[in-house]
Amino acid sequence: MSQHAPLTIRNGRILHADGTIAEGTLRAEGGFITEMGPHVTAREGDTVHDARGRLVTPGLVDLGVFAIDKPAFHFGGITRAALMPDQPTPLDIPSRVRFAALSGKPDFWVHPLGGATRELKGESLAEIALMREAGAKAVATGRRWIGDSGTMLRLLQYCSMLGMTVIAHAEDAGITGKAVATAGEIATRLGLPSAPAEAEAIAIARDVALAELAGAAIHFRNVTTRAGLDLVRAAKARGLKVTAGVSPGYFMLSDLAVAQFRTFAHLSPPLRCEEDRKAVIAAIGDGTIDVIASGHDPRGSEDKRLPFADSAPGTAGAETLLPLTMNLVRDGVIDMARAFDLLAATPARLLGVPAGRLEVGAEADIAVIDPDRPWIVDSDKMAATAGNTPFDKQPVQGRVLALFKGGMTLKTKAA
């Protein structure tokens, strides 16, 4: 039970769970939302926040981050994050999962993803049931694809029995090898090790077939190519339990961004061609993509200030997740309700946590945002532990003005 004072947010435009936006007041007590509507009033002893007509939304649920970076998450309006198992000591045993699940308290929710295989090597299954008891909300293959089809099938069958989603990396490792770029004109001109984009579709095709055989739920963390998206779309049409995610880099940037060997644009999977970037936007619009996540992976100069092929992939994405998604709203690709389905409601559902929607009985994880507030991304001033962003010096719109976890006020760098 939460020990802080009840919270009342008044004069807000509340984004309700049914997608409607209406002026009103929201009240939370004991960590949960207790009242919402135009006639709700504050009570004596409440902490009162005046939203001043701004949008009141659920806190973001970031599905698949590589580091717990609270200042960056708070800046970006993220109240929960699913932590990938790829850690210095992999999250492949219950004790590590339990420690990770407790690591965010008291001002952040950490939901560890249990490693699918021991040491994430793709060989023998980890202790999945025990990790679930320790707090794992789903199982992830990590940064790698499990190449052995028998191992992947056993994983899917076991997770189906346990009612857990498998979060998969979709690149056939036998094709990608040590590639750092997508095969094409840009990679050829730069002389970078590259692999064909078809490596993604091949991996998805196999894993969809195995998930169908096992009756399992599978989520592809980043689907970045037209061919891969077509396979996800077809699987959904057949009624399979398949979902797909993407990070903003793949709908904002093409492989042109790696010109001049810009290592901050070195991502995994690598950036794709312009046709694939447009296909990602279309897939967000038609519902093929279910989740937009930051893939937050802060990397210092020791990892990024290197020749491109030697640099580490990844971006510090938590602070730019909201404003880059707001671009899709302003461009008419999606509406505001759909944006927060992608950023909060669906990730929460896949993790099985009572969050991501503003409704009575839900956890009081709440953001007050100005979706049109302009600011400039500055890698030198980011709240993240490292500012490795490909969007440095880019003007964006969308800022979090206030953030609450379980009704408790969190510190942000809101302007």
Short mmCIF file of C-alpha atoms in Angstrom, two decimals:
data_model
loop_
_atom_site.label_atom_id
_atom_site.label_comp_id
_atom_site.label_asym_id
_atom_site.label_seq_id
_atom_site.Cartn_x
_atom_site.Cartn_y
_atom_site.Cartn_z
CA MET A 1 0.00 0.00 0.00
CA SER A 2 1.33 3.44 -0.96
CA GLN A 3 2.11 5.72 2.03
CA HIS A 4 2.15 9.10 0.28
CA ALA A 5 -0.78 11.52 0.18
CA PRO A 6 -3.61 10.98 -2.31
CA LEU A 7 -3.15 12.79 -5.63
CA THR A 8 -5.62 14.99 -7.49
CA ILE A 9 -4.83 16.21 -11.01
CA ARG A 10 -7.31 18.88 -12.02
CA ASN A 11 -7.97 21.03 -15.09
CA GLY A 12 -6.57 18.37 -17.39
CA ARG A 13 -7.59 16.92 -20.74
CA ILE A 14 -7.69 13.25 -19.76
CA LEU A 15 -6.93 10.53 -22.29
CA HIS A 16 -9.40 7.83 -21.22
CA ALA A 17 -8.88 4.10 -21.79
CA ASP A 18 -11.52 4.12 -24.56
CA GLY A 19 -9.47 6.64 -26.52
CA THR A 20 -11.62 9.70 -25.82
CA ILE A 21 -10.10 12.92 -24.52
CA ALA A 22 -12.24 14.93 -22.11
CA GLU A 23 -11.68 17.75 -19.66
CA GLY A 24 -11.87 16.67 -16.06
CA THR A 25 -10.14 15.72 -12.84
CA LEU A 26 -8.36 12.52 -11.87
CA ARG A 27 -7.86 11.34 -8.30
CA ALA A 28 -5.59 8.56 -7.06
CA GLU A 29 -5.27 7.02 -3.64
CA GLY A 30 -3.17 4.15 -2.36
CA GLY A 31 -1.27 4.02 -5.64
CA PHE A 32 -4.35 3.41 -7.81
CA ILE A 33 -6.74 5.60 -9.78
CA THR A 34 -9.97 5.89 -7.78
CA GLU A 35 -11.99 8.57 -9.59
CA MET A 36 -12.06 10.28 -12.99
CA GLY A 37 -14.44 12.75 -14.51
CA PRO A 38 -15.70 16.34 -14.70
CA HIS A 39 -17.23 16.36 -11.22
CA VAL A 40 -14.34 14.87 -9.23
CA THR A 41 -12.93 17.22 -6.57
CA ALA A 42 -9.85 17.22 -4.36
CA ARG A 43 -10.18 16.23 -0.72
CA GLU A 44 -8.44 17.60 2.33
CA GLY A 45 -4.87 16.37 2.49
CA ASP A 46 -4.57 15.63 -1.25
CA THR A 47 -1.52 16.61 -3.25
CA VAL A 48 -3.08 18.78 -5.96
CA HIS A 49 -1.53 19.25 -9.39
CA ASP A 50 -3.04 21.79 -11.79
CA ALA A 51 -2.61 20.47 -15.34
CA ARG A 52 -3.64 23.85 -16.79
CA GLY A 53 -5.39 22.33 -19.77
CA ARG A 54 -2.54 20.01 -20.71
CA LEU A 55 -2.97 16.40 -21.77
CA VAL A 56 -3.12 13.83 -18.96
CA THR A 57 -1.97 10.40 -20.17
CA PRO A 58 -0.71 7.09 -18.81
CA GLY A 59 2.98 6.89 -18.07
CA LEU A 60 4.89 5.25 -20.90
CA VAL A 61 5.79 1.55 -20.70
CA ASP A 62 9.08 0.98 -22.53
CA LEU A 63 9.31 -2.58 -23.81
CA GLY A 64 12.93 -3.65 -24.11
CA VAL A 65 15.63 -1.36 -22.71
CA PHE A 66 19.24 -2.29 -22.10
CA ALA A 67 19.93 -0.12 -19.05
CA ILE A 68 17.92 1.35 -16.19
CA ASP A 69 18.57 5.06 -16.56
CA LYS A 70 16.06 6.78 -14.28
CA PRO A 71 16.76 10.45 -15.10
CA ALA A 72 16.32 9.74 -18.82
CA PHE A 73 13.16 7.70 -18.24
CA HIS A 74 11.63 10.37 -16.03
CA PHE A 75 12.46 13.06 -18.58
CA GLY A 76 10.75 11.01 -21.28
CA GLY A 77 7.60 10.23 -19.29
CA ILE A 78 8.46 6.56 -18.86
CA THR A 79 7.27 5.04 -15.58
CA ARG A 80 7.98 1.37 -16.40
CA ALA A 81 10.58 -0.39 -18.48
CA ALA A 82 11.10 -4.01 -19.46
CA LEU A 83 14.79 -4.71 -18.99
CA MET A 84 16.45 -6.87 -21.62
CA PRO A 85 18.44 -9.86 -20.32
CA ASP A 86 21.61 -8.64 -22.07
CA GLN A 87 23.38 -7.35 -18.98
CA PRO A 88 27.02 -7.68 -17.84
CA THR A 89 25.73 -10.71 -15.94
CA PRO A 90 22.81 -12.00 -18.04
CA LEU A 91 19.35 -12.23 -16.51
CA ASP A 92 19.25 -15.99 -16.94
CA ILE A 93 18.83 -17.18 -13.34
CA PRO A 94 16.13 -16.34 -10.76
CA SER A 95 18.36 -14.44 -8.31
CA ARG A 96 19.46 -11.94 -10.96
CA VAL A 97 15.89 -11.49 -12.17
CA ARG A 98 14.72 -10.88 -8.60
CA PHE A 99 17.44 -8.30 -8.01
CA ALA A 100 16.59 -6.50 -11.26
CA ALA A 101 12.88 -6.43 -10.40
CA LEU A 102 13.67 -4.60 -7.16
CA SER A 103 16.28 -2.26 -8.59
CA GLY A 104 13.92 0.53 -9.61
CA LYS A 105 12.23 1.12 -6.27
CA PRO A 106 10.84 3.44 -5.06
CA ASP A 107 10.52 5.75 -8.06
CA PHE A 108 10.51 3.44 -11.08
CA TRP A 109 9.03 0.09 -12.15
CA VAL A 110 11.57 -2.38 -13.57
CA HIS A 111 10.12 -5.46 -15.27
CA PRO A 112 12.97 -7.85 -16.08
CA LEU A 113 12.78 -10.06 -19.15
CA GLY A 114 14.19 -13.48 -18.38
CA GLY A 115 16.90 -14.77 -20.68
CA ALA A 116 15.53 -17.50 -22.94
CA THR A 117 18.72 -19.58 -22.85
CA ARG A 118 21.63 -19.96 -20.48
CA GLU A 119 24.12 -17.15 -20.92
CA LEU A 120 21.99 -16.12 -23.94
CA LYS A 121 23.97 -18.53 -26.10
CA GLY A 122 20.91 -19.97 -27.83
CA GLU A 123 21.64 -23.53 -26.74
CA SER A 124 19.98 -24.85 -23.55
CA LEU A 125 16.85 -23.31 -22.03
CA ALA A 126 17.20 -21.21 -18.89
CA GLU A 127 15.14 -21.77 -15.70
CA ILE A 128 12.12 -19.99 -17.13
CA ALA A 129 9.45 -21.04 -14.61
CA LEU A 130 11.67 -20.08 -11.67
CA MET A 131 12.49 -16.74 -13.31
CA ARG A 132 8.78 -16.09 -13.70
CA GLU A 133 8.34 -16.65 -9.97
CA ALA A 134 11.23 -14.25 -9.37
CA GLY A 135 9.53 -11.47 -11.34
CA ALA A 136 10.21 -12.05 -15.05
CA LYS A 137 7.27 -10.68 -17.02
CA ALA A 138 8.27 -12.27 -20.34
CA VAL A 139 11.17 -14.15 -21.91
CA ALA A 140 13.60 -12.64 -24.41
CA THR A 141 16.20 -14.09 -26.72
CA GLY A 142 18.33 -10.97 -26.21
CA ARG A 143 20.24 -9.26 -29.00
CA ARG A 144 20.65 -12.59 -30.81
CA TRP A 145 18.44 -14.88 -32.85
CA ILE A 146 18.23 -18.48 -31.64
CA GLY A 147 19.56 -20.32 -34.65
CA ASP A 148 18.69 -23.86 -33.53
CA SER A 149 15.07 -24.48 -34.52
CA GLY A 150 14.67 -27.30 -32.02
CA THR A 151 15.73 -25.05 -29.15
CA MET A 152 13.41 -22.28 -30.34
CA LEU A 153 10.48 -24.70 -30.62
CA ARG A 154 11.06 -26.02 -27.09
CA LEU A 155 11.25 -22.45 -25.82
CA LEU A 156 7.96 -21.52 -27.46
CA GLN A 157 6.23 -24.67 -26.24
CA TYR A 158 7.41 -24.12 -22.66
CA CYS A 159 6.44 -20.45 -22.64
CA SER A 160 3.06 -21.29 -24.12
CA MET A 161 2.46 -23.67 -21.22
CA LEU A 162 3.49 -20.94 -18.75
CA GLY A 163 1.43 -18.24 -20.46
CA MET A 164 4.51 -16.09 -21.17
CA THR A 165 5.30 -14.10 -24.31
CA VAL A 166 8.60 -14.72 -26.11
CA ILE A 167 10.31 -11.51 -27.22
CA ALA A 168 12.50 -12.35 -30.18
CA HIS A 169 15.30 -10.71 -32.12
CA ALA A 170 14.57 -11.13 -35.82
CA GLU A 171 17.77 -11.53 -37.82
CA ASP A 172 19.13 -14.81 -39.17
CA ALA A 173 22.58 -14.80 -37.61
CA GLY A 174 23.92 -17.19 -40.23
CA ILE A 175 23.29 -14.49 -42.83
CA THR A 176 24.12 -11.35 -40.84
CA GLY A 177 27.38 -12.63 -39.35
CA LYS A 178 29.34 -9.56 -38.22
CA ALA A 179 27.53 -7.13 -40.50
CA VAL A 180 27.01 -3.59 -39.23
CA ALA A 181 24.97 -2.23 -42.14
CA THR A 182 22.25 -3.24 -44.57
CA ALA A 183 23.53 -4.36 -47.98
CA GLY A 184 23.00 -1.66 -50.57
CA GLU A 185 24.51 1.44 -52.10
CA ILE A 186 25.39 3.18 -48.82
CA ALA A 187 27.16 0.17 -47.31
CA THR A 188 29.04 -0.41 -50.56
CA ARG A 189 30.19 3.20 -50.80
CA LEU A 190 31.39 3.19 -47.18
CA GLY A 191 32.97 -0.26 -47.43
CA LEU A 192 31.07 -1.50 -44.37
CA PRO A 193 30.44 -5.19 -43.58
CA SER A 194 26.83 -5.67 -44.60
CA ALA A 195 24.07 -8.24 -44.86
CA PRO A 196 20.90 -8.37 -46.96
CA ALA A 197 17.71 -7.04 -45.37
CA GLU A 198 16.12 -10.42 -46.14
CA ALA A 199 17.84 -11.82 -43.03
CA GLU A 200 14.98 -10.32 -41.05
CA ALA A 201 12.18 -11.88 -43.08
CA ILE A 202 13.85 -15.30 -43.01
CA ALA A 203 14.07 -15.18 -39.20
CA ILE A 204 10.47 -14.03 -38.83
CA ALA A 205 9.16 -16.68 -41.23
CA ARG A 206 10.78 -19.47 -39.24
CA ASP A 207 9.75 -18.13 -35.85
CA VAL A 208 6.15 -17.53 -36.93
CA ALA A 209 5.96 -21.13 -38.15
CA LEU A 210 7.34 -22.42 -34.86
CA ALA A 211 5.06 -20.17 -32.79
CA GLU A 212 2.07 -21.49 -34.73
CA LEU A 213 3.19 -25.06 -34.10
CA ALA A 214 3.60 -24.36 -30.37
CA GLY A 215 0.49 -22.22 -30.01
CA ALA A 216 2.71 -19.59 -28.41
CA ALA A 217 2.67 -15.80 -28.22
CA ILE A 218 5.69 -14.19 -29.86
CA HIS A 219 6.67 -10.53 -30.06
CA PHE A 220 9.28 -9.36 -32.55
CA ARG A 221 11.00 -6.45 -30.81
CA ASN A 222 12.06 -4.62 -33.98
CA VAL A 223 10.53 -5.30 -37.39
CA THR A 224 12.17 -2.94 -39.84
CA THR A 225 11.64 -4.20 -43.41
CA ARG A 226 8.70 -4.38 -45.78
CA ALA A 227 9.14 -8.13 -46.19
CA GLY A 228 9.21 -8.72 -42.43
CA LEU A 229 6.15 -6.56 -41.89
CA ASP A 230 4.26 -8.43 -44.61
CA LEU A 231 4.93 -11.69 -42.77
CA VAL A 232 3.68 -10.25 -39.47
CA ARG A 233 0.61 -8.87 -41.22
CA ALA A 234 -0.16 -12.28 -42.74
CA ALA A 235 0.36 -14.05 -39.40
CA LYS A 236 -2.09 -11.72 -37.71
CA ALA A 237 -4.63 -12.29 -40.48
CA ARG A 238 -4.43 -16.03 -39.68
CA GLY A 239 -5.20 -15.30 -36.04
CA LEU A 240 -1.76 -16.15 -34.66
CA LYS A 241 -0.51 -14.61 -31.41
CA VAL A 242 2.09 -12.48 -33.14
CA THR A 243 2.92 -8.87 -32.29
CA ALA A 244 5.59 -6.51 -33.56
CA GLY A 245 7.47 -3.52 -32.25
CA VAL A 246 9.78 -0.86 -33.62
CA SER A 247 11.97 1.96 -32.36
CA PRO A 248 11.75 5.55 -33.67
CA GLY A 249 15.03 5.32 -35.56
CA TYR A 250 13.43 3.01 -38.09
CA PHE A 251 10.57 5.34 -38.99
CA MET A 252 12.63 8.53 -38.73
CA LEU A 253 15.86 7.48 -40.46
CA SER A 254 17.09 5.46 -43.41
CA ASP A 255 20.57 4.09 -44.04
CA LEU A 256 21.51 7.53 -45.41
CA ALA A 257 22.00 8.48 -41.76
CA VAL A 258 25.17 6.36 -41.54
CA ALA A 259 26.86 8.42 -44.25
CA GLN A 260 30.14 9.94 -43.07
CA PHE A 261 30.39 6.93 -40.73
CA ARG A 262 28.06 8.40 -38.08
CA THR A 263 28.34 5.83 -35.30
CA PHE A 264 25.41 7.32 -33.37
CA ALA A 265 23.30 5.91 -36.23
CA HIS A 266 24.79 2.43 -35.74
CA LEU A 267 21.76 0.47 -34.60
CA SER A 268 20.83 -3.21 -34.29
CA PRO A 269 19.27 -4.22 -36.61
CA PRO A 270 20.97 -1.70 -38.90
CA LEU A 271 19.05 1.12 -40.53
CA ARG A 272 17.27 0.15 -43.72
CA CYS A 273 16.57 1.75 -47.10
CA GLU A 274 14.02 4.53 -47.62
CA GLU A 275 11.42 2.11 -48.98
CA ASP A 276 11.59 0.09 -45.77
CA ARG A 277 11.35 3.24 -43.64
CA LYS A 278 8.12 4.17 -45.41
CA ALA A 279 6.85 0.61 -44.96
CA VAL A 280 7.39 0.93 -41.19
CA ILE A 281 5.31 4.12 -41.11
CA ALA A 282 2.54 2.42 -43.09
CA ALA A 283 2.63 -0.56 -40.70
CA ILE A 284 2.26 1.73 -37.70
CA GLY A 285 -0.71 3.32 -39.39
CA ASP A 286 -2.51 0.09 -40.29
CA GLY A 287 -1.96 -1.65 -36.95
CA THR A 288 0.65 -4.18 -38.03
CA ILE A 289 3.07 -2.69 -35.52
CA ASP A 290 1.80 -2.90 -31.95
CA VAL A 291 4.54 -1.25 -29.88
CA ILE A 292 6.91 1.68 -30.19
CA ALA A 293 9.81 1.36 -27.76
CA SER A 294 12.97 3.36 -27.19
CA GLY A 295 15.48 0.49 -27.20
CA HIS A 296 17.33 2.73 -24.72
CA ASP A 297 21.01 1.77 -24.77
CA PRO A 298 23.29 4.58 -23.53
CA ARG A 299 26.82 4.20 -24.88
CA GLY A 300 29.81 6.30 -23.94
CA SER A 301 32.65 7.52 -26.16
CA GLU A 302 34.60 4.34 -25.50
CA ASP A 303 31.90 2.47 -27.44
CA LYS A 304 30.94 5.06 -30.03
CA ARG A 305 34.06 7.12 -30.83
CA LEU A 306 35.49 4.27 -32.88
CA PRO A 307 35.59 3.22 -36.53
CA PHE A 308 32.01 2.40 -37.53
CA ALA A 309 32.54 -1.36 -37.81
CA ASP A 310 34.17 -1.45 -34.35
CA SER A 311 31.58 0.72 -32.60
CA ALA A 312 28.76 -0.67 -30.47
CA PRO A 313 25.19 -0.47 -31.77
CA GLY A 314 22.54 1.37 -29.78
CA THR A 315 21.01 4.73 -29.01
CA ALA A 316 19.98 6.68 -25.92
CA GLY A 317 16.33 6.70 -26.89
CA ALA A 318 14.29 7.28 -23.72
CA GLU A 319 14.18 11.07 -23.93
CA THR A 320 13.17 11.21 -27.58
CA LEU A 321 10.60 8.38 -27.57
CA LEU A 322 7.59 10.62 -26.90
CA PRO A 323 8.40 13.57 -29.21
CA LEU A 324 9.37 11.36 -32.15
CA THR A 325 6.13 9.42 -31.79
CA MET A 326 4.25 12.74 -31.66
CA ASN A 327 5.59 13.35 -35.18
CA LEU A 328 3.36 10.50 -36.36
CA VAL A 329 0.35 12.16 -34.72
CA ARG A 330 1.06 15.54 -36.31
CA ASP A 331 1.58 13.88 -39.70
CA GLY A 332 -1.82 12.15 -39.44
CA VAL A 333 -0.39 8.62 -39.46
CA ILE A 334 -2.05 7.85 -36.09
CA ASP A 335 -4.21 9.72 -33.59
CA MET A 336 -3.34 10.47 -29.97
CA ALA A 337 -5.21 7.46 -28.59
CA ARG A 338 -3.35 5.11 -30.92
CA ALA A 339 -0.04 6.72 -29.97
CA PHE A 340 -0.55 5.79 -26.33
CA ASP A 341 -1.72 2.31 -27.25
CA LEU A 342 1.69 1.90 -28.91
CA LEU A 343 3.64 3.56 -26.11
CA ALA A 344 1.79 2.32 -23.03
CA ALA A 345 -1.33 0.16 -23.25
CA THR A 346 -0.06 -2.64 -25.50
CA PRO A 347 3.37 -2.95 -23.84
CA ALA A 348 1.63 -3.17 -20.46
CA ARG A 349 -0.71 -5.85 -21.78
CA LEU A 350 2.17 -7.92 -23.16
CA LEU A 351 3.89 -7.70 -19.77
CA GLY A 352 0.69 -8.46 -17.88
CA VAL A 353 0.86 -5.37 -15.64
CA PRO A 354 -2.14 -3.20 -14.60
CA ALA A 355 -0.87 -0.02 -16.26
CA GLY A 356 -0.74 1.81 -19.57
CA ARG A 357 -4.36 3.03 -19.41
CA LEU A 358 -6.15 5.69 -17.41
CA GLU A 359 -9.15 3.99 -15.81
CA VAL A 360 -10.43 3.42 -12.31
CA GLY A 361 -8.51 0.57 -10.68
CA ALA A 362 -5.34 0.99 -12.76
CA GLU A 363 -1.98 1.85 -11.26
CA ALA A 364 -1.66 5.64 -10.95
CA ASP A 365 1.27 5.94 -13.39
CA ILE A 366 0.41 9.26 -14.97
CA ALA A 367 2.07 11.85 -17.20
CA VAL A 368 1.04 15.42 -17.87
CA ILE A 369 2.36 16.37 -21.28
CA ASP A 370 2.37 19.20 -23.78
CA PRO A 371 2.49 17.36 -27.12
CA ASP A 372 3.38 20.58 -28.95
CA ARG A 373 6.08 21.99 -26.65
CA PRO A 374 9.16 22.62 -28.83
CA TRP A 375 12.69 21.79 -27.74
CA ILE A 376 16.00 20.83 -29.31
CA VAL A 377 17.71 17.50 -28.71
CA ASP A 378 21.21 18.14 -27.39
CA SER A 379 23.43 15.14 -26.80
CA ASP A 380 25.61 17.16 -24.42
CA LYS A 381 22.68 18.04 -22.13
CA MET A 382 20.70 14.80 -22.09
CA ALA A 383 19.59 13.30 -18.79
CA ALA A 384 20.82 9.89 -19.96
CA THR A 385 24.12 8.49 -18.75
CA ALA A 386 25.37 8.94 -22.34
CA GLY A 387 24.04 11.09 -25.16
CA ASN A 388 24.48 8.73 -28.10
CA THR A 389 21.52 9.91 -30.17
CA PRO A 390 21.31 10.18 -33.95
CA PHE A 391 18.88 13.09 -33.43
CA ASP A 392 21.42 15.50 -31.93
CA LYS A 393 20.52 19.19 -32.53
CA GLN A 394 17.20 18.22 -34.13
CA PRO A 395 14.14 20.31 -33.16
CA VAL A 396 11.28 18.21 -31.80
CA GLN A 397 7.91 18.76 -30.14
CA GLY A 398 6.46 17.07 -27.07
CA ARG A 399 7.57 17.42 -23.45
CA VAL A 400 6.56 15.85 -20.17
CA LEU A 401 5.57 18.54 -17.66
CA ALA A 402 4.85 16.28 -14.67
CA LEU A 403 5.15 12.58 -13.94
CA PHE A 404 3.69 10.33 -11.23
CA LYS A 405 4.41 6.70 -10.28
CA GLY A 406 1.67 5.10 -8.25
CA GLY A 407 0.43 8.62 -7.49
CA MET A 408 3.87 9.71 -6.22
CA THR A 409 5.37 12.82 -7.82
CA LEU A 410 8.61 12.16 -9.71
CA LYS A 411 11.30 14.68 -10.54
CA THR A 412 11.63 15.56 -14.21
CA LYS A 413 13.62 18.16 -16.12
CA ALA A 414 10.40 19.64 -17.53
CA ALA A 415 10.70 23.18 -18.82
#
